[in-house]
Coordinates of N, CA and C in Angstrom, one line a residue:
M1 N -2.1 4.3 -24.1 CA -1.4 4.5 -23.3 C -0.8 3.8 -22.7
R2 N 0.0 2.9 -22.2 CA 0.7 2.1 -22.0 C -0.1 1.4 -21.0
S3 N 0.1 0.0 -21.0 CA -1.2 -1.1 -19.3 C 0.0 -2.0 -18.6
R4 N 0.1 -1.6 -18.0 CA 1.1 -2.5 -16.4 C -0.3 -3.3 -15.9
E5 N -0.9 -3.8 -16.6 CA -1.6 -4.6 -15.3 C -1.3 -6.2 -16.0
I6 N -1.5 -6.6 -14.7 CA -1.8 -8.2 -14.9 C -2.2 -9.1 -14.5
D7 N -3.6 -9.6 -14.7 CA -4.5 -10.0 -14.3 C -5.1 -8.6 -13.2
T8 N -5.4 -7.4 -14.1 CA -5.5 -6.5 -12.7 C -6.4 -6.4 -13.4
P9 N -8.2 -5.4 -12.9 CA -8.5 -4.0 -13.5 C -7.4 -2.6 -14.1
M10 N -8.0 -2.6 -15.2 CA -6.8 -1.2 -15.9 C -6.7 0.1 -14.3
L11 N -5.5 -0.1 -14.6 CA -5.8 2.5 -14.1 C -6.0 2.6 -14.8
F12 N -6.1 3.9 -13.8 CA -6.3 5.4 -14.9 C -7.2 5.7 -15.5
P13 N -8.9 4.3 -15.6 CA -9.5 4.5 -16.9 C -9.7 5.5 -18.2
D14 N -10.3 6.5 -16.3 CA -9.9 7.4 -17.6 C -9.4 8.3 -18.6
G15 N -7.5 8.0 -18.4 CA -6.6 8.1 -19.4 C -6.1 10.3 -19.0
S16 N -6.8 10.2 -18.2 CA -6.0 11.9 -17.2 C -4.4 11.7 -16.6
D17 N -3.9 10.4 -16.2 CA -3.2 10.2 -16.4 C -2.8 8.8 -16.7
E18 N -0.9 9.3 -15.6 CA 0.3 7.4 -16.6 C 1.2 7.1 -15.9
L19 N 0.9 5.2 -15.0 CA 1.0 4.9 -14.5 C 3.5 4.7 -15.3
P20 N 3.9 4.6 -14.1 CA 5.0 4.6 -15.1 C 5.4 3.8 -15.2
P21 N 5.9 3.5 -16.6 CA 6.1 2.2 -17.2 C 6.5 1.4 -15.9
I22 N 7.1 0.7 -15.4 CA 7.4 -0.2 -14.2 C 7.5 -1.6 -14.2
A23 N 8.0 -2.3 -14.4 CA 7.0 -4.4 -14.2 C 6.6 -3.9 -13.2
G24 N 5.2 -4.9 -13.5 CA 5.2 -5.1 -11.9 C 4.1 -3.7 -11.1
L25 N 4.2 -3.1 -11.0 CA 3.3 -1.4 -11.0 C 2.3 -1.9 -11.4
M26 N 0.9 -2.2 -10.2 CA -0.7 -1.9 -10.5 C -1.1 -1.0 -9.7
Y27 N -2.2 -1.1 -10.9 CA -3.0 0.3 -10.0 C -4.8 0.3 -9.6
S28 N -5.6 0.4 -8.6 CA -6.8 0.9 -9.0 C -7.0 1.7 -8.4
R29 N -7.9 2.6 -9.2 CA -8.4 3.5 -8.1 C -10.1 2.6 -7.8
E30 N -10.7 3.0 -6.7 CA -11.9 3.3 -6.0 C -12.0 1.8 -5.8
F31 N -11.2 0.7 -5.1 CA -11.3 -0.5 -5.3 C -11.7 -0.8 -3.5
V32 N -12.5 0.3 -3.0 CA -13.5 -0.5 -2.6 C -13.9 1.1 -2.1
T33 N -15.4 1.2 -2.5 CA -16.6 2.6 -2.1 C -16.1 3.0 -1.0
T34 N -16.4 4.5 -1.0 CA -16.5 5.2 0.4 C -17.4 4.9 1.5
A35 N -18.9 3.8 1.6 CA -19.1 3.3 2.7 C -18.2 2.9 2.9
E36 N -18.1 1.5 2.2 CA -17.0 0.5 2.4 C -15.7 1.5 3.8
E37 N -15.0 2.7 2.7 CA -13.9 3.4 3.5 C -14.2 3.4 5.1
A38 N -16.0 4.4 4.8 CA -15.9 5.3 6.4 C -16.1 3.6 7.4
E39 N -17.0 2.5 6.7 CA -16.8 1.4 7.1 C -15.4 0.4 8.4
L40 N -14.7 0.1 7.4 CA -12.8 -0.4 7.5 C -12.2 1.0 8.5
V41 N -12.8 1.8 8.1 CA -11.7 2.9 9.0 C -12.3 2.4 10.8
T42 N -13.5 2.5 11.1 CA -14.9 2.7 11.9 C -13.7 1.0 12.9
A43 N -13.6 -0.1 11.9 CA -13.0 -1.3 12.0 C -11.6 -1.3 12.7
I44 N -11.1 -0.7 11.9 CA -9.3 -0.1 12.2 C -9.9 0.1 13.1
D45 N -10.1 1.4 13.9 CA -10.3 3.0 15.0 C -10.7 1.8 16.4
A46 N -11.2 0.7 16.7 CA -12.0 0.0 17.4 C -10.8 -0.8 17.4
G47 N -9.7 -1.5 16.7 CA -8.3 -1.8 17.2 C -6.8 -1.1 17.9
H48 N -7.0 -2.3 18.3 CA -5.4 -1.5 19.1 C -4.7 -0.8 18.5
W49 N -4.0 0.5 19.1 CA -2.9 0.7 18.3 C -1.3 1.2 18.8
D50 N -0.2 -0.2 18.2 CA 0.6 -0.3 19.2 C 1.4 1.2 18.8
T51 N 2.0 2.1 19.3 CA 2.6 3.7 19.9 C 3.5 3.7 19.4
T52 N 4.4 2.4 19.6 CA 6.3 2.2 20.6 C 6.9 2.9 18.4
W53 N 6.1 2.8 17.6 CA 6.9 3.3 16.5 C 6.3 5.4 16.2
D54 N 7.2 5.6 15.2 CA 6.7 6.6 15.3 C 5.1 7.4 14.9
R55 N 4.8 6.4 14.3 CA 3.3 6.3 13.9 C 1.9 5.2 14.9
R56 N 0.9 5.9 14.0 CA 0.8 4.4 14.9 C 0.4 3.2 13.6
R57 N 0.3 2.4 14.4 CA 0.1 0.5 12.6 C -0.6 -0.7 14.2
Q58 N -0.8 -0.9 13.3 CA -1.9 -2.1 13.8 C -0.9 -3.5 13.2
S59 N -0.7 -4.7 13.9 CA -0.2 -5.7 12.6 C -1.0 -7.2 13.4
Y60 N -1.4 -7.6 12.3 CA -2.5 -9.2 11.8 C -1.7 -9.8 11.1
G61 N -2.3 -11.3 11.9 CA -1.9 -12.5 10.8 C -0.4 -13.2 11.0
K62 N 0.3 -14.0 9.7 CA 1.6 -14.0 10.7 C 2.9 -13.4 10.9
A63 N 3.3 -13.4 12.2 CA 4.6 -12.4 12.6 C 5.7 -12.6 11.2
Y64 N 6.1 -11.2 12.2 CA 8.2 -11.6 11.0 C 8.5 -10.6 12.2
G65 N 9.5 -11.1 13.2 CA 10.4 -10.3 13.3 C 9.9 -9.4 15.3
R66 N 8.8 -10.4 15.4 CA 8.5 -9.7 16.7 C 8.5 -11.1 17.8
K67 N 8.6 -10.5 18.8 CA 9.1 -11.7 19.4 C 7.5 -12.5 20.6
S68 N 6.5 -12.2 20.0 CA 5.9 -12.2 20.3 C 4.7 -12.6 18.8
P69 N 4.3 -13.6 18.4 CA 2.7 -13.9 17.9 C 1.4 -11.9 17.7
A70 N 1.6 -12.3 16.3 CA 0.6 -10.4 16.0 C -0.5 -11.7 16.2
D71 N -2.4 -11.0 16.7 CA -3.3 -10.6 16.1 C -4.1 -11.1 15.2
P72 N -5.1 -12.6 15.1 CA -5.1 -13.1 14.3 C -5.7 -11.8 13.1
M73 N -5.7 -12.0 11.7 CA -6.4 -10.9 10.3 C -8.1 -11.2 10.9
P74 N -8.8 -10.3 11.5 CA -9.4 -9.7 11.8 C -11.5 -10.3 10.6
S75 N -12.0 -10.3 10.2 CA -12.6 -10.5 9.7 C -12.5 -9.9 8.1
W76 N -12.4 -8.5 8.5 CA -12.7 -7.3 7.7 C -11.4 -7.7 6.4
G77 N -10.2 -7.8 7.7 CA -9.3 -7.8 7.1 C -9.1 -9.5 6.3
R78 N -9.4 -10.0 6.3 CA -9.8 -10.7 5.2 C -10.0 -10.6 4.4
M79 N -11.6 -10.5 4.6 CA -12.6 -10.3 3.5 C -11.4 -9.0 2.0
L80 N -11.1 -8.6 2.7 CA -10.1 -7.5 1.7 C -8.5 -8.3 0.7
A81 N -8.3 -9.1 2.0 CA -7.5 -10.0 1.5 C -7.3 -10.8 0.1
D82 N -8.6 -11.3 0.5 CA -9.2 -12.7 -0.7 C -10.0 -12.0 -2.0
R83 N -10.4 -10.3 -1.3 CA -11.0 -9.2 -2.2 C -9.1 -8.8 -3.3
I84 N -8.7 -9.2 -3.0 CA -7.3 -8.0 -3.0 C -6.5 -9.4 -4.7
Y85 N -6.7 -11.3 -3.5 CA -6.0 -12.2 -4.8 C -6.6 -12.4 -5.3
A86 N -8.2 -12.5 -4.9 CA -9.3 -13.1 -6.5 C -9.2 -12.2 -7.5
R87 N -8.6 -10.5 -7.6 CA -8.7 -9.2 -8.4 C -7.4 -8.7 -9.4
V88 N -6.5 -9.7 -8.4 CA -4.9 -9.2 -9.3 C -4.5 -10.6 -9.1
K89 N -4.5 -11.5 -9.1 CA -4.0 -14.0 -9.2 C -2.3 -13.1 -8.8
T90 N -2.6 -12.8 -7.0 CA -1.1 -13.3 -6.6 C -0.8 -14.2 -6.9
P91 N 0.5 -14.8 -6.4 CA 0.8 -16.1 -6.8 C 0.3 -17.2 -5.1
H92 N 0.7 -16.6 -4.4 CA -0.1 -17.6 -2.9 C -0.7 -16.0 -2.3
A93 N -2.2 -16.5 -1.5 CA -2.5 -15.0 -0.6 C -2.5 -15.3 0.4
F94 N -3.0 -13.9 0.4 CA -1.9 -13.1 2.1 C -1.9 -13.4 3.0
D95 N -1.0 -13.6 4.2 CA -1.5 -14.3 5.4 C -0.8 -13.0 6.4
Q96 N -0.1 -11.9 5.8 CA 0.4 -10.7 6.7 C -0.3 -10.0 6.7
M97 N -1.4 -8.8 7.7 CA -2.5 -7.8 7.8 C -0.7 -6.2 8.2
L98 N -0.5 -5.4 7.8 CA -0.2 -4.1 8.7 C -1.2 -2.8 7.9
V99 N -0.4 -2.3 8.6 CA -2.2 -1.2 9.4 C -1.2 0.2 9.2
N100 N -0.4 1.2 9.5 CA 0.3 2.6 9.4 C -1.3 3.8 9.4
E101 N -1.0 4.1 10.1 CA -1.4 6.0 10.1 C -0.2 6.6 10.9
Y102 N -1.0 7.0 9.1 CA 0.4 8.9 8.9 C -0.4 10.2 8.2
L103 N -0.3 10.6 9.3 CA -0.6 12.5 10.3 C -0.6 13.2 9.1
P104 N -0.5 14.0 8.6 CA -0.1 15.3 8.0 C 1.0 15.3 8.6
G105 N 2.4 15.3 8.2 CA 4.2 15.7 8.6 C 4.3 15.1 8.3
Q106 N 3.9 13.1 9.0 CA 4.3 12.1 8.6 C 4.6 11.9 6.8
G107 N 6.1 10.2 7.5 CA 5.6 9.7 6.3 C 7.0 8.0 6.1
I108 N 6.6 7.6 4.4 CA 8.6 6.3 5.7 C 9.2 6.7 4.9
A109 N 10.8 5.9 4.8 CA 11.7 6.8 4.2 C 11.8 5.6 3.3
M110 N 12.9 6.2 2.8 CA 12.4 5.0 0.8 C 12.8 4.3 1.6
H111 N 12.7 2.7 0.9 CA 12.9 1.5 1.1 C 12.1 0.9 0.6
S112 N 13.2 -0.9 0.6 CA 12.4 -2.1 -0.7 C 11.4 -2.6 0.8
D113 N 11.2 -3.9 1.1 CA 9.8 -4.7 1.4 C 10.8 -5.8 2.0
Y114 N 11.1 -6.6 3.2 CA 11.9 -6.7 3.3 C 11.9 -7.7 2.5
A115 N 12.6 -8.8 2.0 CA 12.4 -10.1 0.9 C 11.8 -11.1 1.8
P116 N 11.9 -11.7 3.3 CA 11.6 -13.0 3.2 C 9.8 -12.6 3.2
F117 N 9.1 -11.5 2.5 CA 7.6 -11.7 1.9 C 8.1 -12.3 0.4
D118 N 6.5 -12.5 0.1 CA 6.6 -13.4 -1.2 C 6.7 -11.6 -2.1
R119 N 6.5 -12.1 -3.3 CA 6.7 -11.0 -4.8 C 5.8 -9.8 -4.8
A120 N 4.9 -9.9 -3.9 CA 3.7 -9.2 -4.7 C 3.1 -8.7 -3.2
V121 N 3.0 -7.3 -3.0 CA 2.9 -7.0 -1.6 C 1.8 -5.6 -2.6
A122 N 0.5 -5.2 -1.9 CA -0.5 -4.8 -1.8 C -1.3 -4.0 -1.0
S123 N -1.2 -2.9 -1.0 CA -1.5 -1.1 -0.1 C -3.2 -0.6 -0.8
L124 N -3.8 -0.7 0.3 CA -5.1 -0.1 0.1 C -5.4 1.6 0.8
S125 N -5.7 2.3 0.4 CA -4.6 3.8 0.7 C -6.1 4.3 1.2
L126 N -6.3 5.1 2.6 CA -7.9 4.8 3.0 C -8.0 6.6 3.8
L127 N -8.7 8.2 3.2 CA -9.3 8.7 3.9 C -7.7 9.6 3.3
S128 N -7.3 9.9 3.0 CA -6.8 10.8 2.0 C -5.5 10.9 0.6
A129 N -5.3 11.4 0.2 CA -4.3 11.2 -0.4 C -3.3 10.8 -0.5
C130 N -1.7 10.8 -0.6 CA -0.2 11.0 -0.7 C -0.1 10.8 -2.3
V131 N 1.6 11.6 -2.6 CA 2.8 11.5 -3.2 C 3.2 10.4 -2.6
M132 N 4.0 9.3 -3.4 CA 5.0 8.2 -3.5 C 5.7 8.9 -4.5
D133 N 6.8 8.3 -4.1 CA 7.8 8.6 -4.6 C 8.8 6.6 -4.2
L134 N 9.5 6.7 -6.3 CA 9.6 5.6 -6.3 C 11.7 5.9 -7.2
D135 N 11.9 4.8 -6.3 CA 13.3 5.3 -7.2 C 14.3 4.2 -7.3
H136 N 14.7 4.0 -8.2 CA 15.5 2.5 -8.6 C 17.3 3.5 -9.0
P137 N 18.2 2.9 -7.5 CA 18.8 3.3 -7.2 C 20.7 2.9 -7.9
A138 N 19.5 1.6 -8.6 CA 20.8 1.1 -10.2 C 21.4 2.1 -11.1
S139 N 19.8 2.7 -11.6 CA 20.0 3.9 -12.7 C 19.6 5.1 -12.5
A140 N 19.3 5.4 -11.1 CA 19.0 5.9 -10.8 C 17.8 7.1 -10.7
S141 N 16.6 6.6 -12.4 CA 15.9 6.9 -12.0 C 14.7 7.3 -12.1
R142 N 13.9 7.9 -11.9 CA 12.8 8.5 -10.4 C 10.5 8.6 -11.2
H143 N 10.2 8.2 -9.6 CA 9.1 8.7 -10.5 C 8.3 8.9 -9.7
V144 N 7.1 9.6 -9.5 CA 6.2 9.6 -8.5 C 4.5 9.1 -9.1
V145 N 4.4 8.4 -8.3 CA 3.1 8.0 -8.3 C 1.7 8.7 -7.1
L146 N 0.8 8.8 -7.4 CA -0.5 9.8 -6.5 C -1.3 8.8 -6.1
L147 N -1.4 8.4 -4.6 CA -2.1 7.0 -4.0 C -3.4 7.6 -4.2
E148 N -4.4 8.2 -4.7 CA -5.9 7.9 -4.3 C -6.5 7.2 -3.0
P149 N -7.6 8.0 -1.5 CA -8.3 7.2 -1.7 C -9.3 6.2 -1.9
R150 N -9.5 5.2 -1.6 CA -9.6 3.8 -2.0 C -9.2 3.7 -2.5
S151 N -8.4 4.2 -3.1 CA -6.8 3.2 -4.2 C -6.4 1.5 -3.5
L152 N -5.6 1.1 -4.5 CA -5.4 -0.4 -3.5 C -4.2 0.3 -5.2
R153 N -2.7 -0.4 -4.3 CA -1.5 -0.2 -5.3 C -0.9 -1.6 -4.8
V154 N -0.2 -2.3 -5.8 CA 0.7 -3.3 -6.2 C 1.4 -3.1 -6.8
M155 N 3.0 -3.7 -5.6 CA 3.9 -4.0 -6.3 C 4.6 -4.9 -6.4
A156 N 5.2 -5.5 -7.5 CA 5.3 -6.8 -8.1 C 6.8 -6.8 -8.6
D157 N 7.8 -8.7 -8.6 CA 8.8 -8.9 -9.1 C 9.6 -7.5 -9.5
E158 N 9.5 -6.8 -10.8 CA 10.6 -5.3 -10.7 C 10.7 -4.3 -9.6
V159 N 9.5 -4.2 -9.7 CA 9.6 -2.9 -8.8 C 9.4 -3.4 -8.0
R160 N 9.2 -4.6 -6.0 CA 8.8 -4.5 -5.6 C 10.8 -5.6 -5.6
Y161 N 11.4 -5.3 -5.8 CA 12.7 -6.2 -5.3 C 13.4 -5.4 -6.2
E162 N 13.3 -4.5 -7.2 CA 14.0 -3.3 -7.1 C 14.9 -2.5 -7.1
W163 N 13.5 -1.5 -7.1 CA 12.8 -0.2 -7.0 C 12.6 -0.2 -5.6
R164 N 12.5 1.8 -4.5 CA 12.0 2.2 -3.6 C 11.2 2.4 -3.8
H165 N 10.3 2.2 -2.7 CA 9.8 3.7 -2.5 C 9.7 4.5 -1.1
G166 N 8.5 4.8 -0.8 CA 8.8 5.6 0.5 C 7.7 6.9 0.0
I167 N 7.1 8.1 1.0 CA 6.6 8.9 1.3 C 6.4 10.3 1.9
A168 N 7.2 11.5 1.3 CA 8.0 12.6 1.6 C 7.9 12.8 3.6
R169 N 7.8 13.1 4.0 CA 7.7 14.1 5.0 C 6.8 15.8 4.9
R170 N 6.3 15.7 5.3 CA 5.1 16.6 4.1 C 3.9 16.3 4.2
K171 N 3.0 18.2 4.7 CA 1.6 18.7 5.3 C 1.0 18.5 4.1
K172 N 2.3 18.6 3.1 CA 1.1 18.7 1.0 C 2.4 18.4 0.2
D173 N 1.4 17.9 -0.8 CA 2.3 17.5 -2.0 C 1.9 18.6 -3.2
R174 N 2.4 18.3 -4.4 CA 2.3 18.7 -5.5 C 2.4 18.2 -6.2
W175 N 0.8 17.3 -7.0 CA 1.3 16.2 -8.4 C 0.8 17.6 -9.3
Q176 N 1.1 17.2 -10.4 CA 0.9 18.5 -12.0 C 0.8 19.7 -11.5
V177 N -0.1 20.3 -11.6 CA -0.4 21.1 -11.5 C -1.4 22.2 -10.0
S178 N -1.5 20.8 -8.6 CA -2.1 21.2 -8.0 C -1.7 20.7 -6.3
L179 N -2.3 21.3 -5.9 CA -1.4 21.7 -4.0 C -2.0 20.5 -3.5
L180 N -2.0 19.3 -3.0 CA -3.0 18.7 -1.9 C -2.2 18.4 -0.6
L181 N -3.8 18.8 0.1 CA -3.0 18.7 1.9 C -3.5 18.2 2.3
R182 N -2.8 17.4 2.5 CA -2.5 16.1 2.9 C -3.7 15.8 4.3
R183 N -3.9 15.1 4.7 CA -5.5 14.7 5.6 C -4.4 14.0 6.4
R184 N -5.3 13.0 7.9 CA -4.8 12.1 8.0 C -5.5 10.5 6.7
R185 N -4.6 10.1 7.2 CA -3.6 8.5 6.1 C -4.5 7.7 6.5
V186 N -4.8 6.1 6.5 CA -4.5 4.9 6.1 C -4.5 4.5 5.2
S187 N -3.5 3.3 6.2 CA -3.1 2.1 4.7 C -2.9 1.0 5.2
V188 N -3.8 0.1 4.2 CA -3.4 -1.4 3.7 C -3.0 -2.0 3.7
T189 N -1.6 -2.3 4.6 CA -0.9 -3.3 3.5 C -1.3 -5.0 3.3
F190 N -1.2 -6.1 2.3 CA -1.1 -7.2 2.4 C 0.1 -7.8 2.1
R191 N 0.6 -8.7 3.1 CA 2.1 -9.6 2.2 C 2.1 -10.7 2.8
R192 N 2.7 -12.0 2.1 CA 2.9 -13.2 2.6 C 4.5 -13.7 2.9
L193 N 4.5 -14.1 3.8 CA 5.6 -14.7 3.7 C 6.4 -15.8 4.0
I194 N 7.4 -16.4 3.6 CA 7.5 -17.7 2.4 C 9.0 -17.8 3.4
S195 N 9.5 -16.5 4.8 CA 10.5 -17.3 5.2 C 10.4 -16.6 6.4
E196 N 11.7 -17.1 7.8 CA 11.1 -16.7 9.3 C 11.9 -15.9 8.8
P197 N 12.5 -14.7 9.8 CA 14.0 -14.0 10.2 C 15.2 -15.1 10.3

């Protein structure tokens, strides 16, 4: 089995799945425990949700593209950011955190993260699984990755800059021979801002 790890724990340790062979794509199952997941969701839900988007979100840390500064990263967010930094060895510590809520039927269009963010973007999935699509516009190559609850996904270098990622708007995902019904999903994404807009 090919390893895509870069100073990070091997993903898919049971060998039942294969990560797409894309440089810079990293994944770790059970990055947080079920107890930690419950505590994180409670802390997140105690925060202020921005409802001006088509899905609820919270933004913390260094602001980007906002007229008003974002709230400071809360202690639970700093703990997660430090844990990711220690395990993945990203070039710099994260200074921006975005929380997105996805209800069944919600998604996000294919995109690449903005250039002003640093070379590594990390995202923790909570509560529900979903399938993430990847495409490479230059070659028309496509892959899918299952994002499991409590899993960490890191995109750096090639996959960060040359590939797009997104989540289709649907209420269920087909993964191998299974049909997965989506439930409420919360993603916590960490980035570092390296230049102002």
